[in-house]
Amino acid sequence: MNNDVENLHQLNIEIGNSESVGDRNFFERILAPVFAMRRANGTHETRDTFLANVKEGGPRSTTILSIALLGTRRAAVSCVVELDGKQYENYRVFVRTSPSDPWTLLSWANEAIGPGELADRDEGR
């Protein structure tokens, strides 16, 4: 596996773990200076509002669906996060200034999905 892919895979697992324990310091490090999020309930957050709302949220699991490297400074990650028996499809866009810099999270959108919904899409239903 490519080192960037490995790093992005691990970073996305850490995002879920850090949400679970309410680790604001982690998010202060990885969020881009200008950040946008759309939550599953339709609300939008900026970097400041996201950080203000970081709190312990209970255990969750993250399953990476795909990681796309878009050149050397952009990447997109699709994953499913399970929390309290519900699943959320997440799409996260990462950027960095140069290939030697760490990835920062530029945008994040998620939506609730029903059981089997991803499998149905994969099968073209």
mmCIF file of C-alpha atoms in Angstrom:
data_model
loop_
_atom_site.group_PDB
_atom_site.id
_atom_site.type_symbol
_atom_site.label_atom_id
_atom_site.label_comp_id
_atom_site.label_asym_id
_atom_site.label_seq_id
_atom_site.Cartn_x
_atom_site.Cartn_y
_atom_site.Cartn_z
ATOM 1 C CA MET A 1 0.000 0.000 0.000
ATOM 2 C CA ASN A 2 1.261 3.494 -0.859
ATOM 3 C CA ASN A 3 2.522 5.463 2.183
ATOM 4 C CA ASP A 4 -0.008 8.282 1.546
ATOM 5 C CA VAL A 5 -2.832 5.743 1.381
ATOM 6 C CA GLU A 6 -1.641 4.126 4.622
ATOM 7 C CA ASN A 7 -1.411 7.530 6.329
ATOM 8 C CA LEU A 8 -4.882 8.553 5.163
ATOM 9 C CA HIS A 9 -6.329 5.197 6.217
ATOM 10 C CA GLN A 10 -4.878 5.578 9.709
ATOM 11 C CA LEU A 11 -5.883 9.250 9.929
ATOM 12 C CA ASN A 12 -9.510 8.398 9.171
ATOM 13 C CA ILE A 13 -9.558 5.662 11.811
ATOM 14 C CA GLU A 14 -8.101 8.213 14.260
ATOM 15 C CA ILE A 15 -10.844 10.709 13.354
ATOM 16 C CA GLY A 16 -13.475 8.245 14.575
ATOM 17 C CA ASN A 17 -11.498 7.364 17.689
ATOM 18 C CA SER A 18 -10.935 11.044 18.489
ATOM 19 C CA GLU A 19 -14.629 11.812 18.047
ATOM 20 C CA SER A 20 -15.462 8.984 20.446
ATOM 21 C CA VAL A 21 -13.288 10.405 23.240
ATOM 22 C CA GLY A 22 -13.836 14.104 22.459
ATOM 23 C CA ASP A 23 -10.184 14.855 21.638
ATOM 24 C CA ARG A 24 -10.376 18.529 20.623
ATOM 25 C CA ASN A 25 -6.562 18.818 20.380
ATOM 26 C CA PHE A 26 -6.507 16.173 17.645
ATOM 27 C CA PHE A 27 -9.038 18.119 15.576
ATOM 28 C CA GLU A 28 -7.230 21.420 16.144
ATOM 29 C CA ARG A 29 -4.196 19.795 14.493
ATOM 30 C CA ILE A 30 -5.910 18.191 11.500
ATOM 31 C CA LEU A 31 -8.644 20.653 10.494
ATOM 32 C CA ALA A 32 -7.665 23.059 7.721
ATOM 33 C CA PRO A 33 -7.779 26.758 8.656
ATOM 34 C CA VAL A 34 -10.919 27.072 6.528
ATOM 35 C CA PHE A 35 -13.046 23.968 7.099
ATOM 36 C CA ALA A 36 -16.619 23.080 6.182
ATOM 37 C CA MET A 37 -18.793 20.220 7.373
ATOM 38 C CA ARG A 38 -22.307 19.071 6.582
ATOM 39 C CA ARG A 39 -23.712 16.776 9.244
ATOM 40 C CA ALA A 40 -26.216 14.015 8.604
ATOM 41 C CA ASN A 41 -28.989 16.168 10.128
ATOM 42 C CA GLY A 42 -28.331 18.856 7.491
ATOM 43 C CA THR A 43 -26.577 21.375 9.727
ATOM 44 C CA HIS A 44 -23.364 23.011 8.564
ATOM 45 C CA GLU A 45 -20.309 23.711 10.667
ATOM 46 C CA THR A 46 -17.153 25.755 10.304
ATOM 47 C CA ARG A 47 -13.854 24.991 11.957
ATOM 48 C CA ASP A 48 -14.831 27.098 14.971
ATOM 49 C CA THR A 49 -18.280 25.597 15.442
ATOM 50 C CA PHE A 50 -16.961 22.066 14.934
ATOM 51 C CA LEU A 51 -14.242 22.555 17.556
ATOM 52 C CA ALA A 52 -16.711 24.143 19.979
ATOM 53 C CA ASN A 53 -18.935 21.048 19.678
ATOM 54 C CA VAL A 54 -16.232 18.395 20.162
ATOM 55 C CA LYS A 55 -17.194 16.231 23.120
ATOM 56 C CA GLU A 56 -17.085 12.598 24.135
ATOM 57 C CA GLY A 57 -19.521 10.790 21.906
ATOM 58 C CA GLY A 58 -19.361 7.102 22.645
ATOM 59 C CA PRO A 59 -17.676 4.294 20.736
ATOM 60 C CA ARG A 60 -17.882 4.165 16.958
ATOM 61 C CA SER A 61 -16.305 2.066 14.247
ATOM 62 C CA THR A 62 -14.938 3.297 10.936
ATOM 63 C CA THR A 63 -14.779 1.211 7.773
ATOM 64 C CA ILE A 64 -12.797 2.727 4.904
ATOM 65 C CA LEU A 65 -14.522 2.258 1.544
ATOM 66 C CA SER A 66 -12.084 4.083 -0.733
ATOM 67 C CA ILE A 67 -9.102 6.416 -0.742
ATOM 68 C CA ALA A 68 -8.401 8.446 -3.867
ATOM 69 C CA LEU A 69 -5.155 10.352 -4.273
ATOM 70 C CA LEU A 70 -5.782 13.354 -6.511
ATOM 71 C CA GLY A 71 -2.282 14.400 -7.487
ATOM 72 C CA THR A 72 0.148 14.888 -4.597
ATOM 73 C CA ARG A 73 -1.712 17.537 -2.588
ATOM 74 C CA ARG A 74 -5.356 16.395 -2.590
ATOM 75 C CA ALA A 75 -7.135 13.244 -1.494
ATOM 76 C CA ALA A 76 -10.678 12.029 -0.938
ATOM 77 C CA VAL A 77 -11.742 9.348 1.521
ATOM 78 C CA SER A 78 -15.096 7.596 1.653
ATOM 79 C CA CYS A 79 -15.939 5.628 4.775
ATOM 80 C CA VAL A 80 -18.817 4.347 6.862
ATOM 81 C CA VAL A 81 -19.004 5.213 10.539
ATOM 82 C CA GLU A 82 -21.232 3.179 12.831
ATOM 83 C CA LEU A 83 -22.461 4.800 16.031
ATOM 84 C CA ASP A 84 -25.259 3.612 18.321
ATOM 85 C CA GLY A 85 -26.379 1.011 15.779
ATOM 86 C CA LYS A 86 -26.729 3.578 12.987
ATOM 87 C CA GLN A 87 -24.502 3.934 9.943
ATOM 88 C CA TYR A 88 -23.289 7.147 8.364
ATOM 89 C CA GLU A 89 -21.578 7.448 5.005
ATOM 90 C CA ASN A 90 -18.775 10.011 5.249
ATOM 91 C CA TYR A 91 -16.931 11.767 2.449
ATOM 92 C CA ARG A 92 -13.800 13.659 3.503
ATOM 93 C CA VAL A 93 -11.502 15.855 1.413
ATOM 94 C CA PHE A 94 -7.897 16.316 2.533
ATOM 95 C CA VAL A 95 -5.255 18.769 1.311
ATOM 96 C CA ARG A 96 -1.646 19.628 2.034
ATOM 97 C CA THR A 97 0.731 22.353 0.881
ATOM 98 C CA SER A 98 3.444 19.986 -0.344
ATOM 99 C CA PRO A 99 3.942 16.206 -0.501
ATOM 100 C CA SER A 100 6.106 16.354 2.655
ATOM 101 C CA ASP A 101 3.445 18.165 4.726
ATOM 102 C CA PRO A 102 0.801 16.416 6.833
ATOM 103 C CA TRP A 103 -2.732 16.031 5.509
ATOM 104 C CA THR A 104 -5.362 18.487 6.745
ATOM 105 C CA LEU A 105 -9.115 17.957 6.584
ATOM 106 C CA LEU A 106 -10.678 20.589 4.310
ATOM 107 C CA SER A 107 -14.267 19.343 4.116
ATOM 108 C CA TRP A 108 -16.461 16.587 5.462
ATOM 109 C CA ALA A 109 -19.995 15.609 4.522
ATOM 110 C CA ASN A 110 -22.010 12.719 5.869
ATOM 111 C CA GLU A 111 -25.467 11.256 5.714
ATOM 112 C CA ALA A 112 -27.306 8.475 7.473
ATOM 113 C CA ILE A 113 -27.716 5.283 5.489
ATOM 114 C CA GLY A 114 -30.050 2.374 5.990
ATOM 115 C CA PRO A 115 -29.042 -1.274 6.349
ATOM 116 C CA GLY A 116 -27.786 -2.678 3.047
ATOM 117 C CA GLU A 117 -28.007 0.683 1.267
ATOM 118 C CA LEU A 118 -24.344 0.682 0.233
ATOM 119 C CA ALA A 119 -24.537 -2.899 -1.009
ATOM 120 C CA ASP A 120 -27.601 -2.019 -3.087
ATOM 121 C CA ARG A 121 -25.733 0.897 -4.684
ATOM 122 C CA ASP A 122 -22.711 -1.273 -5.378
ATOM 123 C CA GLU A 123 -24.929 -3.782 -7.166
ATOM 124 C CA GLY A 124 -26.465 -1.020 -9.313
ATOM 125 C CA ARG A 125 -29.941 -1.254 -7.824
#
